[in-house]
Coordinates of C-alpha atoms (C1' of nucleotides) in Angstrom, one line a residue:
Chain F
M13 CA -16.8 7.4 6.5
A14 CA -19.9 5.5 7.3
Q15 CA -19.2 2.3 5.3
H16 CA -17.2 0.4 7.3
T17 CA -18.0 -3.2 8.0
D18 CA -17.2 -4.7 11.5
Q19 CA -14.4 -6.6 10.0
E20 CA -12.9 -3.8 8.7
A21 CA -13.2 -1.6 11.7
A22 CA -11.8 -4.6 13.8
L23 CA -8.8 -4.4 11.3
K24 CA -8.2 -0.9 11.6
I25 CA -8.1 -1.6 15.6
A26 CA -6.1 -4.2 15.0
S27 CA -3.6 -2.6 13.1
G28 CA -3.6 0.2 15.0
R29 CA -3.1 2.5 12.1
K30 CA -5.1 3.9 8.8
A31 CA -5.7 0.5 6.9
F32 CA -7.8 2.3 4.2
V33 CA -8.8 -1.0 2.6
E34 CA -10.6 -0.1 -0.6
P35 CA -12.9 -2.1 -2.1
L36 CA -10.8 -2.8 -5.1
R37 CA -13.4 -4.6 -7.1
L38 CA -10.9 -6.9 -8.7
G39 CA -13.7 -9.4 -9.7
E40 CA -15.6 -7.0 -11.3
R41 CA -12.8 -5.5 -13.2
L42 CA -11.8 -8.9 -14.5
K43 CA -15.1 -9.4 -15.9
E44 CA -15.1 -6.1 -17.7
I45 CA -11.8 -7.1 -19.1
R46 CA -13.2 -10.4 -20.4
L47 CA -16.3 -9.1 -21.8
A48 CA -14.4 -6.2 -23.5
N49 CA -12.6 -8.5 -25.3
Q50 CA -15.5 -11.0 -25.8
W51 CA -13.6 -13.7 -24.2
T52 CA -15.2 -16.6 -22.7
L53 CA -14.1 -18.3 -19.1
E54 CA -12.9 -21.0 -21.3
D55 CA -10.9 -18.6 -23.4
V56 CA -9.3 -17.1 -20.3
S57 CA -8.8 -20.6 -19.1
Q58 CA -6.7 -21.4 -21.9
K59 CA -4.9 -18.5 -21.8
T60 CA -4.2 -18.2 -18.1
G61 CA -3.9 -21.9 -17.2
L62 CA -6.5 -21.3 -14.4
A63 CA -9.8 -23.6 -14.1
R64 CA -13.0 -22.0 -15.4
S65 CA -14.5 -22.9 -12.0
T66 CA -11.7 -20.6 -10.4
L67 CA -12.1 -18.0 -13.0
S68 CA -15.7 -17.9 -12.2
K69 CA -15.2 -17.5 -8.5
I70 CA -12.7 -14.9 -8.6
E71 CA -15.0 -13.0 -10.9
N72 CA -18.0 -13.4 -8.2
D73 CA -15.7 -12.0 -5.4
Q74 CA -16.0 -15.7 -4.0
I75 CA -12.4 -16.1 -3.4
S76 CA -9.4 -14.1 -3.2
P77 CA -6.9 -15.1 -5.7
T78 CA -3.6 -16.2 -4.8
F79 CA -0.7 -14.0 -5.8
T80 CA 0.7 -16.7 -8.4
A81 CA -2.9 -16.7 -9.7
V82 CA -3.0 -13.1 -10.5
Q83 CA 0.3 -13.4 -11.9
K84 CA -0.9 -16.1 -14.2
L85 CA -3.9 -13.5 -15.1
I86 CA -1.5 -10.8 -16.1
G87 CA 0.9 -12.8 -17.7
G88 CA -2.1 -14.6 -19.9
L89 CA -4.0 -11.8 -20.6
D90 CA -1.2 -9.3 -21.2
I91 CA -2.5 -6.8 -18.9
D92 CA -0.5 -5.2 -16.0
L93 CA -1.5 -4.6 -12.5
P94 CA -2.4 -1.1 -12.7
Q95 CA -4.9 -2.2 -15.4
L96 CA -6.2 -4.8 -13.3
L97 CA -6.6 -2.5 -10.3
S98 CA -7.7 0.8 -11.5
P99 CA -11.0 0.6 -13.2
P100 CA -12.3 3.0 -10.5
R101 CA -10.7 5.9 -12.1
Q102 CA -13.2 7.9 -10.3
Q103 CA -10.5 10.2 -9.0
T104 CA -13.2 13.0 -9.4
R105 CA -11.2 16.0 -8.6
T106 CA -12.5 19.2 -6.9
M107 CA -14.4 17.5 -4.2
G108 CA -13.3 19.7 -1.6
R109 CA -11.8 17.2 0.8
R110 CA -10.0 18.4 3.8
D111 CA -8.1 17.2 6.8
M112 CA -7.1 19.0 9.5
T113 CA -4.8 18.0 12.4
R114 CA -4.2 19.7 15.6
R115 CA -0.8 20.3 17.0
G116 CA 0.7 17.1 18.6
E117 CA -2.6 15.1 17.2
G118 CA -1.1 13.3 14.4
Q119 CA -0.4 9.4 14.1
R120 CA 2.6 8.8 16.1
H121 CA 5.0 6.4 14.5
P122 CA 8.3 5.5 16.5
T123 CA 11.5 4.4 15.3
P124 CA 14.8 4.2 16.9
T125 CA 16.4 7.0 15.1
Y126 CA 13.4 8.8 14.5
E127 CA 9.9 9.6 16.1
H128 CA 7.3 10.3 13.1
E129 CA 3.9 12.0 13.6
L130 CA 1.8 11.4 10.4
L131 CA -0.3 14.6 9.9
S132 CA -3.6 14.5 7.8
C133 CA -3.7 10.7 7.7
E134 CA -7.6 10.7 7.7
L135 CA -7.1 11.7 4.2
A136 CA -6.6 8.8 1.9
Q137 CA -5.8 9.2 -1.9
K138 CA -3.4 12.3 -1.5
R139 CA -0.5 13.1 -3.5
M140 CA 1.7 14.3 -0.6
I141 CA 2.5 12.8 2.6
P142 CA 3.4 15.3 5.7
F143 CA 4.7 14.4 8.9
K144 CA 6.6 15.9 11.7
T145 CA 9.5 14.1 12.9
I146 CA 11.8 14.6 16.0
V147 CA 15.0 13.3 15.0
R148 CA 16.1 11.2 17.9
A149 CA 19.4 10.0 16.4
R150 CA 22.6 11.8 17.5
H151 CA 25.2 9.9 15.1
F152 CA 25.3 8.8 11.7
E153 CA 26.5 5.4 12.9
E154 CA 22.9 4.7 14.1
F155 CA 21.6 4.2 10.5
S156 CA 22.0 0.7 9.6
E157 CA 21.6 2.0 5.8
W158 CA 20.2 5.0 3.9
V159 CA 16.7 6.1 4.2
R160 CA 15.4 6.4 0.7
H161 CA 12.1 6.4 -1.0
D162 CA 10.9 6.9 -4.4
G163 CA 9.8 10.6 -5.1
E164 CA 10.5 13.9 -3.7
E165 CA 10.8 15.3 -0.4
F166 CA 10.6 18.8 1.1
L167 CA 11.9 19.3 4.6
M168 CA 12.0 22.2 7.0
V169 CA 13.6 22.2 10.5
L170 CA 11.0 23.6 13.0
D171 CA 13.2 23.6 16.4
G172 CA 16.9 22.7 17.2
E173 CA 19.6 21.9 14.7
I174 CA 20.1 19.1 12.4
L175 CA 22.9 17.6 10.3
L176 CA 21.5 16.2 7.0
Y177 CA 23.6 13.6 5.5
S178 CA 23.1 12.4 1.8
E179 CA 24.4 10.0 -0.5
F180 CA 25.8 12.5 -2.9
Y181 CA 26.6 15.6 -0.7
E182 CA 28.5 16.6 2.0
P183 CA 26.7 16.5 5.3
L184 CA 24.6 19.9 5.6
R185 CA 24.0 21.8 8.8
L186 CA 20.4 23.0 9.0
I187 CA 18.8 25.3 12.0
A188 CA 15.2 26.1 12.5
G189 CA 13.5 27.8 9.6
D190 CA 16.0 26.4 7.0
S191 CA 14.6 24.0 4.4
I192 CA 15.4 21.8 1.6
Y193 CA 13.9 20.2 -1.2
F194 CA 15.6 16.9 -2.8
D195 CA 15.0 13.7 -4.3
S196 CA 14.4 10.9 -1.6
D197 CA 15.7 8.2 -3.6
M198 CA 18.8 9.5 -2.8
G199 CA 19.9 7.9 0.5
H200 CA 19.5 10.3 3.3
A201 CA 19.8 10.6 7.1
L202 CA 18.9 13.3 9.8
V203 CA 20.8 13.6 13.1
S204 CA 20.2 16.2 15.6
V205 CA 23.1 18.3 16.9
S206 CA 21.5 20.6 19.0
E207 CA 20.8 20.3 22.5
E208 CA 17.5 19.1 22.6
D209 CA 16.0 16.9 19.8
A210 CA 15.3 18.5 16.8
T211 CA 11.8 18.5 15.2
V212 CA 11.3 18.8 11.3
L213 CA 8.3 19.1 9.2
S214 CA 8.5 16.8 5.9
V215 CA 6.4 16.3 3.0
C216 CA 6.8 13.5 0.8
T217 CA 5.4 13.0 -2.7
R218 CA 3.6 9.9 -2.9
R219 CA 4.6 7.6 -5.6
E220 CA 2.6 7.9 -8.7
N221 CA 0.4 4.7 -9.4
T222 CA 0.0 5.2 -13.0
Chain D
M21 CA -0.5 -33.1 -32.0
A22 CA 2.4 -30.9 -33.7
Q23 CA -0.7 -28.3 -34.4
H24 CA -1.6 -28.3 -30.8
T25 CA 1.8 -27.5 -29.9
D26 CA 2.3 -24.8 -32.6
Q27 CA -1.2 -23.2 -31.9
E28 CA 0.0 -22.9 -28.2
A29 CA 3.2 -21.4 -29.1
A30 CA 1.5 -19.0 -31.5
L31 CA -0.9 -18.0 -29.0
K32 CA 2.0 -17.2 -26.5
I33 CA 3.6 -15.1 -28.9
A34 CA 0.3 -13.4 -30.0
S35 CA -1.0 -12.8 -26.5
G36 CA 2.1 -12.8 -24.2
R37 CA 5.4 -11.5 -24.8
K38 CA 6.0 -12.5 -21.2
A39 CA 4.7 -15.9 -21.4
F40 CA 6.7 -17.3 -18.8
V41 CA 6.0 -16.0 -15.3
E42 CA 9.0 -14.0 -13.9
P43 CA 10.3 -14.7 -11.0
L44 CA 9.0 -11.7 -9.2
R45 CA 10.8 -11.5 -5.8
L46 CA 8.1 -10.2 -3.9
G47 CA 9.4 -11.8 -0.6
E48 CA 12.6 -10.3 -1.1
R49 CA 11.3 -7.1 -1.7
L50 CA 9.0 -7.2 1.0
K51 CA 11.9 -7.7 3.2
E52 CA 13.8 -4.9 1.5
I53 CA 11.1 -2.5 2.5
R54 CA 10.8 -3.7 6.1
L55 CA 14.4 -3.6 6.8
A56 CA 14.8 -0.1 5.2
N57 CA 12.1 1.0 7.6
Q58 CA 13.7 -1.0 10.4
W59 CA 10.5 -2.5 11.0
T60 CA 10.5 -6.0 12.8
L61 CA 8.0 -8.8 11.6
E62 CA 5.9 -8.3 14.8
D63 CA 5.6 -4.6 13.8
V64 CA 4.6 -5.2 10.1
S65 CA 2.1 -8.0 11.9
Q66 CA 0.5 -5.1 13.9
K67 CA 0.4 -3.0 11.0
T68 CA -1.0 -5.4 8.5
G69 CA -3.0 -7.7 10.5
L70 CA -1.1 -10.7 9.1
A71 CA 0.5 -13.1 11.4
R72 CA 4.3 -13.0 12.0
S73 CA 4.8 -16.6 10.4
T74 CA 2.6 -15.9 7.5
L75 CA 5.2 -12.7 6.8
S76 CA 8.0 -14.9 7.3
K77 CA 6.9 -17.4 5.0
I78 CA 6.0 -14.8 2.3
E79 CA 9.6 -13.2 2.6
N80 CA 11.1 -16.2 2.1
D81 CA 9.0 -17.5 -0.7
Q82 CA 7.7 -20.4 0.9
I83 CA 4.2 -19.4 0.3
S84 CA 2.2 -17.2 -2.6
P85 CA 0.2 -14.6 -0.5
T86 CA -3.3 -14.3 -1.1
F87 CA -4.5 -11.1 -2.7
T88 CA -6.1 -10.0 0.4
A89 CA -3.2 -10.5 2.0
V90 CA -1.2 -8.2 -0.3
Q91 CA -3.9 -5.8 -0.1
K92 CA -3.5 -5.6 3.6
L93 CA 0.3 -5.5 3.2
I94 CA 0.0 -2.3 0.8
G95 CA -2.7 -1.0 3.1
G96 CA -0.8 -1.7 6.6
L97 CA 2.5 -0.6 5.1
D98 CA 1.3 2.4 3.4
I99 CA 2.8 1.5 -0.1
D100 CA 1.5 0.7 -3.3
L101 CA 1.6 -2.4 -5.6
P102 CA 4.3 -0.7 -8.1
Q103 CA 6.4 0.1 -4.9
L104 CA 6.0 -3.7 -3.9
L105 CA 6.7 -5.0 -7.2
S106 CA 9.3 -3.2 -8.8
P107 CA 12.5 -3.6 -7.0
P108 CA 14.6 -2.8 -10.2
R109 CA 12.9 0.6 -10.3
Q110 CA 16.3 1.8 -9.2
Q111 CA 18.6 3.9 -11.3
T112 CA 15.7 5.3 -13.1
R113 CA 15.6 8.7 -11.7
T114 CA 18.1 8.7 -8.8
M115 CA 19.6 11.7 -9.7
G116 CA 20.0 13.0 -6.4
R117 CA 19.1 16.7 -6.9
R118 CA 18.8 18.9 -4.0
D119 CA 18.1 22.6 -3.1
M120 CA 18.4 24.4 0.3
T121 CA 17.1 27.6 1.4
R122 CA 18.2 29.2 4.6
R123 CA 15.8 31.1 6.6
G124 CA 14.6 34.0 5.2
E125 CA 16.2 33.6 1.9
G126 CA 13.8 32.3 -0.3
Q127 CA 12.3 34.4 -3.4
R128 CA 10.1 37.2 -1.8
H129 CA 6.7 37.7 -3.5
P130 CA 4.2 40.1 -2.1
T131 CA 0.5 40.6 -2.4
P132 CA -1.7 42.7 -0.8
T133 CA -3.3 40.0 1.6
Y134 CA 0.0 37.7 1.7
E135 CA 3.7 38.0 1.7
H136 CA 5.2 34.6 0.2
E137 CA 8.8 33.4 0.2
L138 CA 9.1 31.0 -2.2
L139 CA 11.2 28.1 -1.1
S140 CA 13.9 25.8 -3.1
C141 CA 12.7 27.7 -6.2
E142 CA 16.4 26.9 -7.8
L143 CA 15.1 23.6 -8.5
A144 CA 12.7 23.5 -11.6
Q145 CA 10.7 20.4 -12.4
K146 CA 9.7 19.4 -8.9
R147 CA 6.5 17.8 -8.1
M148 CA 5.7 20.2 -4.9
I149 CA 5.8 23.9 -4.4
P150 CA 6.9 24.8 -0.9
F151 CA 6.6 28.3 0.0
K152 CA 6.2 30.4 3.5
T153 CA 3.8 33.0 4.1
I154 CA 3.2 36.0 6.1
V155 CA -0.5 36.5 6.5
R156 CA -1.4 40.3 6.4
A157 CA -4.7 40.0 5.6
R158 CA -6.9 40.6 8.6
H159 CA -10.5 40.4 7.2
F160 CA -12.2 38.1 4.9
E161 CA -13.5 41.0 3.1
E162 CA -10.1 42.0 1.9
F163 CA -10.3 39.1 -0.6
S164 CA -12.0 39.9 -3.9
E165 CA -12.7 36.1 -4.5
W166 CA -11.6 32.9 -3.5
V167 CA -8.0 31.7 -4.1
R168 CA -8.2 28.6 -5.8
H169 CA -5.5 26.4 -7.8
D170 CA -5.2 23.0 -9.3
G171 CA -4.2 20.0 -7.0
E172 CA -3.8 19.7 -3.4
E173 CA -2.0 21.7 -0.5
F174 CA -0.9 21.3 2.6
L175 CA -0.4 23.9 5.4
M176 CA 1.2 24.2 8.8
V177 CA 1.0 27.6 10.9
L178 CA 4.3 28.3 12.2
D179 CA 3.6 31.5 14.4
G180 CA 0.6 33.5 15.2
E181 CA -3.2 32.0 14.6
I182 CA -5.1 32.3 11.7
L183 CA -8.7 31.7 10.4
L184 CA -8.9 29.5 7.4
Y185 CA -12.0 30.5 5.1
S186 CA -13.1 27.7 2.7
E187 CA -15.6 27.4 0.2
F188 CA -17.6 24.5 1.6
Y189 CA -16.6 24.6 5.3
E190 CA -17.1 26.8 8.1
P191 CA -14.2 28.9 9.1
L192 CA -11.5 27.2 11.0
R193 CA -9.3 28.6 13.8
L194 CA -5.5 27.3 13.4
I195 CA -2.6 28.2 15.8
A196 CA 1.1 27.6 15.6
G197 CA 1.6 23.9 15.1
D198 CA -1.7 22.9 13.7
S199 CA -1.7 21.9 10.2
I200 CA -4.4 20.9 7.2
Y201 CA -4.6 19.3 4.1
F202 CA -7.1 20.2 1.4
D203 CA -8.0 20.1 -2.3
S204 CA -6.8 23.6 -3.3
D205 CA -9.2 24.0 -6.2
M206 CA -11.7 24.5 -3.4
G207 CA -11.6 28.1 -2.8
H208 CA -9.8 29.3 0.1
A209 CA -8.4 32.2 2.3
L210 CA -6.1 33.0 5.2
V211 CA -6.4 35.8 7.9
S212 CA -4.4 36.4 10.4
V213 CA -6.0 36.8 14.0
S214 CA -3.0 37.0 16.3
E215 CA -1.6 40.1 17.6
E216 CA 1.2 39.7 15.0
D217 CA 0.9 38.8 11.5
A218 CA 0.6 34.9 11.4
T219 CA 3.0 33.0 9.2
V220 CA 2.3 29.4 7.5
L221 CA 4.3 27.0 5.7
S222 CA 2.5 25.9 2.8
V223 CA 3.1 23.0 0.1
C224 CA 1.2 22.6 -2.9
T225 CA 1.1 19.9 -5.6
R226 CA 2.3 21.1 -9.1
R227 CA 0.0 20.8 -12.1
E228 CA 0.0 17.3 -13.3
N229 CA 1.6 16.9 -16.9
T230 CA -1.5 14.4 -17.9
Chain I
dA26 C1' 26.0 -19.5 34.7
dT27 C1' 20.3 -18.6 34.6
dG28 C1' 16.4 -15.8 33.3
dT29 C1' 13.9 -13.4 30.0
dC30 C1' 13.2 -10.5 26.6
dG31 C1' 12.7 -9.8 21.5
dT32 C1' 13.3 -11.6 16.8
dG33 C1' 12.6 -15.0 13.3
dT34 C1' 11.8 -19.6 12.1
dT35 C1' 9.2 -24.0 12.0
dC36 C1' 5.3 -27.0 13.5
dA37 C1' 0.1 -28.7 13.3
dC38 C1' -3.9 -27.3 12.4
dA39 C1' -7.9 -24.4 10.6
dA40 C1' -9.5 -21.9 6.7
dT41 C1' -9.5 -21.2 2.3
dA42 C1' -8.2 -21.4 -2.6
dG43 C1' -7.9 -24.1 -7.1
dG44 C1' -9.3 -28.0 -10.2
dA45 C1' -12.5 -31.8 -12.3
dA46 C1' -16.7 -32.8 -13.0
dA47 C1' -21.3 -32.1 -12.0
dC48 C1' -24.9 -28.9 -12.7
dC49 C1' -28.2 -25.4 -15.1
dA50 C1' -29.4 -22.1 -17.8
dG51 C1' -30.4 -20.9 -23.0
dG52 C1' -29.9 -21.6 -27.6
dT53 C1' -29.7 -24.9 -31.8
dT54 C1' -30.5 -28.4 -34.1
dT55 C1' -32.9 -32.7 -35.0
Chain L
dA17 C1' -40.6 -32.7 -28.1
dA18 C1' -35.7 -34.8 -27.3
dA19 C1' -30.8 -34.4 -28.0
dC20 C1' -27.1 -31.4 -28.2
dC21 C1' -24.0 -27.4 -27.5
dT22 C1' -21.9 -23.6 -25.0
dG23 C1' -21.3 -20.4 -21.5
dG24 C1' -21.6 -19.8 -16.6
dT25 C1' -22.3 -21.6 -11.7
dT26 C1' -22.2 -24.6 -8.2
dT27 C1' -20.2 -28.9 -5.7
dC28 C1' -17.1 -31.8 -4.1
dC29 C1' -12.1 -32.6 -2.9
dT30 C1' -7.3 -32.0 -2.6
dA31 C1' -3.4 -28.7 -2.4
dT32 C1' -2.0 -24.7 -0.4
dT33 C1' -2.4 -20.6 2.5
dG34 C1' -2.8 -18.2 7.2
dT35 C1' -2.4 -18.9 12.0
dG36 C1' -1.1 -19.6 17.0
dA37 C1' 2.2 -22.0 19.7
dA38 C1' 6.0 -23.9 20.2
dC39 C1' 11.0 -23.7 19.1
dA40 C1' 15.9 -21.7 18.4
dC41 C1' 18.8 -18.2 18.6
dG42 C1' 20.9 -13.8 20.3
dA43 C1' 21.2 -9.8 23.4
dC44 C1' 21.2 -8.1 27.7
dA45 C1' 20.6 -8.3 31.8
dT46 C1' 20.5 -10.2 36.7

DNA sequence: ATGTCGTGTTCACAATAGGAAACCAGGTTT
DNA sequence: AAACCTGGTTTCCTATTGTGAACACGACAT
C-alpha cells in the first residue's frame, strides 16, 4: 500500500472513505484490443466515429474519455465494458491477504435508519462485504422504500431484538443469536423492537464483475 | 455514393448489432442508487470527491461524465460498473428465498478441535456458507495440519478470546467483537485462550463454479 | 412573520476533452 | 535522391465538462 500518489491520498482524505482507485489501464487495454484485431487508429476512428487524435490520446492516457466516448468505443468495436476494463485478470488467488478489524474500529457510516460499521474495509477486491449495524429505526414507516441490493445477505442478531420486514414474507422476529440468509434483491428492512437499539452482523455478497 | 452508404450499413451489421447507442440512463440509475441509500447529493459529493453541481447535472443527463468521474463514482459509492449501468437487471433472479435459523438450532458438526454449527443449511445454492463454531482446541499442536479451503472467509469472535494462527502471519489475538477477513486457502487454525471455549461466527465463500 | 439550516438547481468561469489539420516517423515507389 | 504513402503523435482551437458561488425552495425552528 505504498503506491499512493499525493492526489490519490488527497482524494482518500477528501472522500473520507476507501476510494480504492484501481489503476485501470483503459488506454493500454484499448490498444491491446486494437492491435489484437490488427486495426489501425483510422479503422477504429471509422468504426467509432471518434477522431484519430482522440483515440491516440486515450491510448496514451493523455485524456480521460467522456462516457459518451466510451459508449462509442464499446458500440463501435462491439465489445462490452467488462472486456474493456478487465484486462488485469491478475486476481492471482492464494495470496494470503488478511484484514483485521478490532471491535468498534470499523468505518462508521450513519444513515437515518441504520448506523453501519464497515468491517475489513482495507481489503479491496473481496467477495463478501461484512458490516455491523446498529438498527436505529423503530418503525417500518421510517423507510421510504425497500432496501435492496443485488446478491445475497447473511445476518445474525448480536444484541437486542429486531423485526425483519421483507417484501414477500410476513415480518419475522429475531433475537440475539438468531440468523437468517436471504436474497437481498428482495426488499427488506430492519427495525429494533428491544429496549436498546439492536445490533446485527451482516455479510453481503459483492456483485460479480464478470 | 450509394456504395459508400451500403458499405457503412454493411459495416454496422457486421461489426455492431447495437449500432445505435442505447440511451443508457446513467443519470437516472445514479439517482436511483443515491435515493435507495438515502444519500444526499452532498453525501455523494463527500464520498466521491465530485462537486454537488456535477452530480446534479449527471443525474439530470445534462452532461456526460468523464470516465475519471465514473471511476470516482464507483469507487466512492463502492459499487461497480455493471451495477451502475444495468438498471434493467431486475427480475433476473429476485426469487426472494430465505432461510432462518434460531439460536442453537443449526446443524451441529463436531470435530476434535472445533464444534461447528451450520446455519441456514436448508438453503442450497447459496454463495456464502455461514456457521458458528465453538473452538475446543487449546493448543496449536492439536492440529495435525493447516486448515485450508478455497475462497475467502470472514470471522467474528462472539464470545471468549482466541488465537488465530495463520500460515503467513504471526498468531493474532482476537477478543469478542473483533473480526477478520482473509484468504482461506492460506492455512489457518483457531485455539481458545479464554477460560471458557470461545465461539466465533464464520462466513465462507462457496467455491465458484467457473 | 424572520432566520437559518439543508437540499437541489443554475450560473459563470476554469479545466479539460474532442476534432481538424499539421507534423513526424518508416516504408515504398519513382 | 525526392515524392509519396500510411500509421501514429502533437498542435492548435472549439465544445464540453467540472467546479465554486449564488440561487431557489422547503422544513423547522425562533
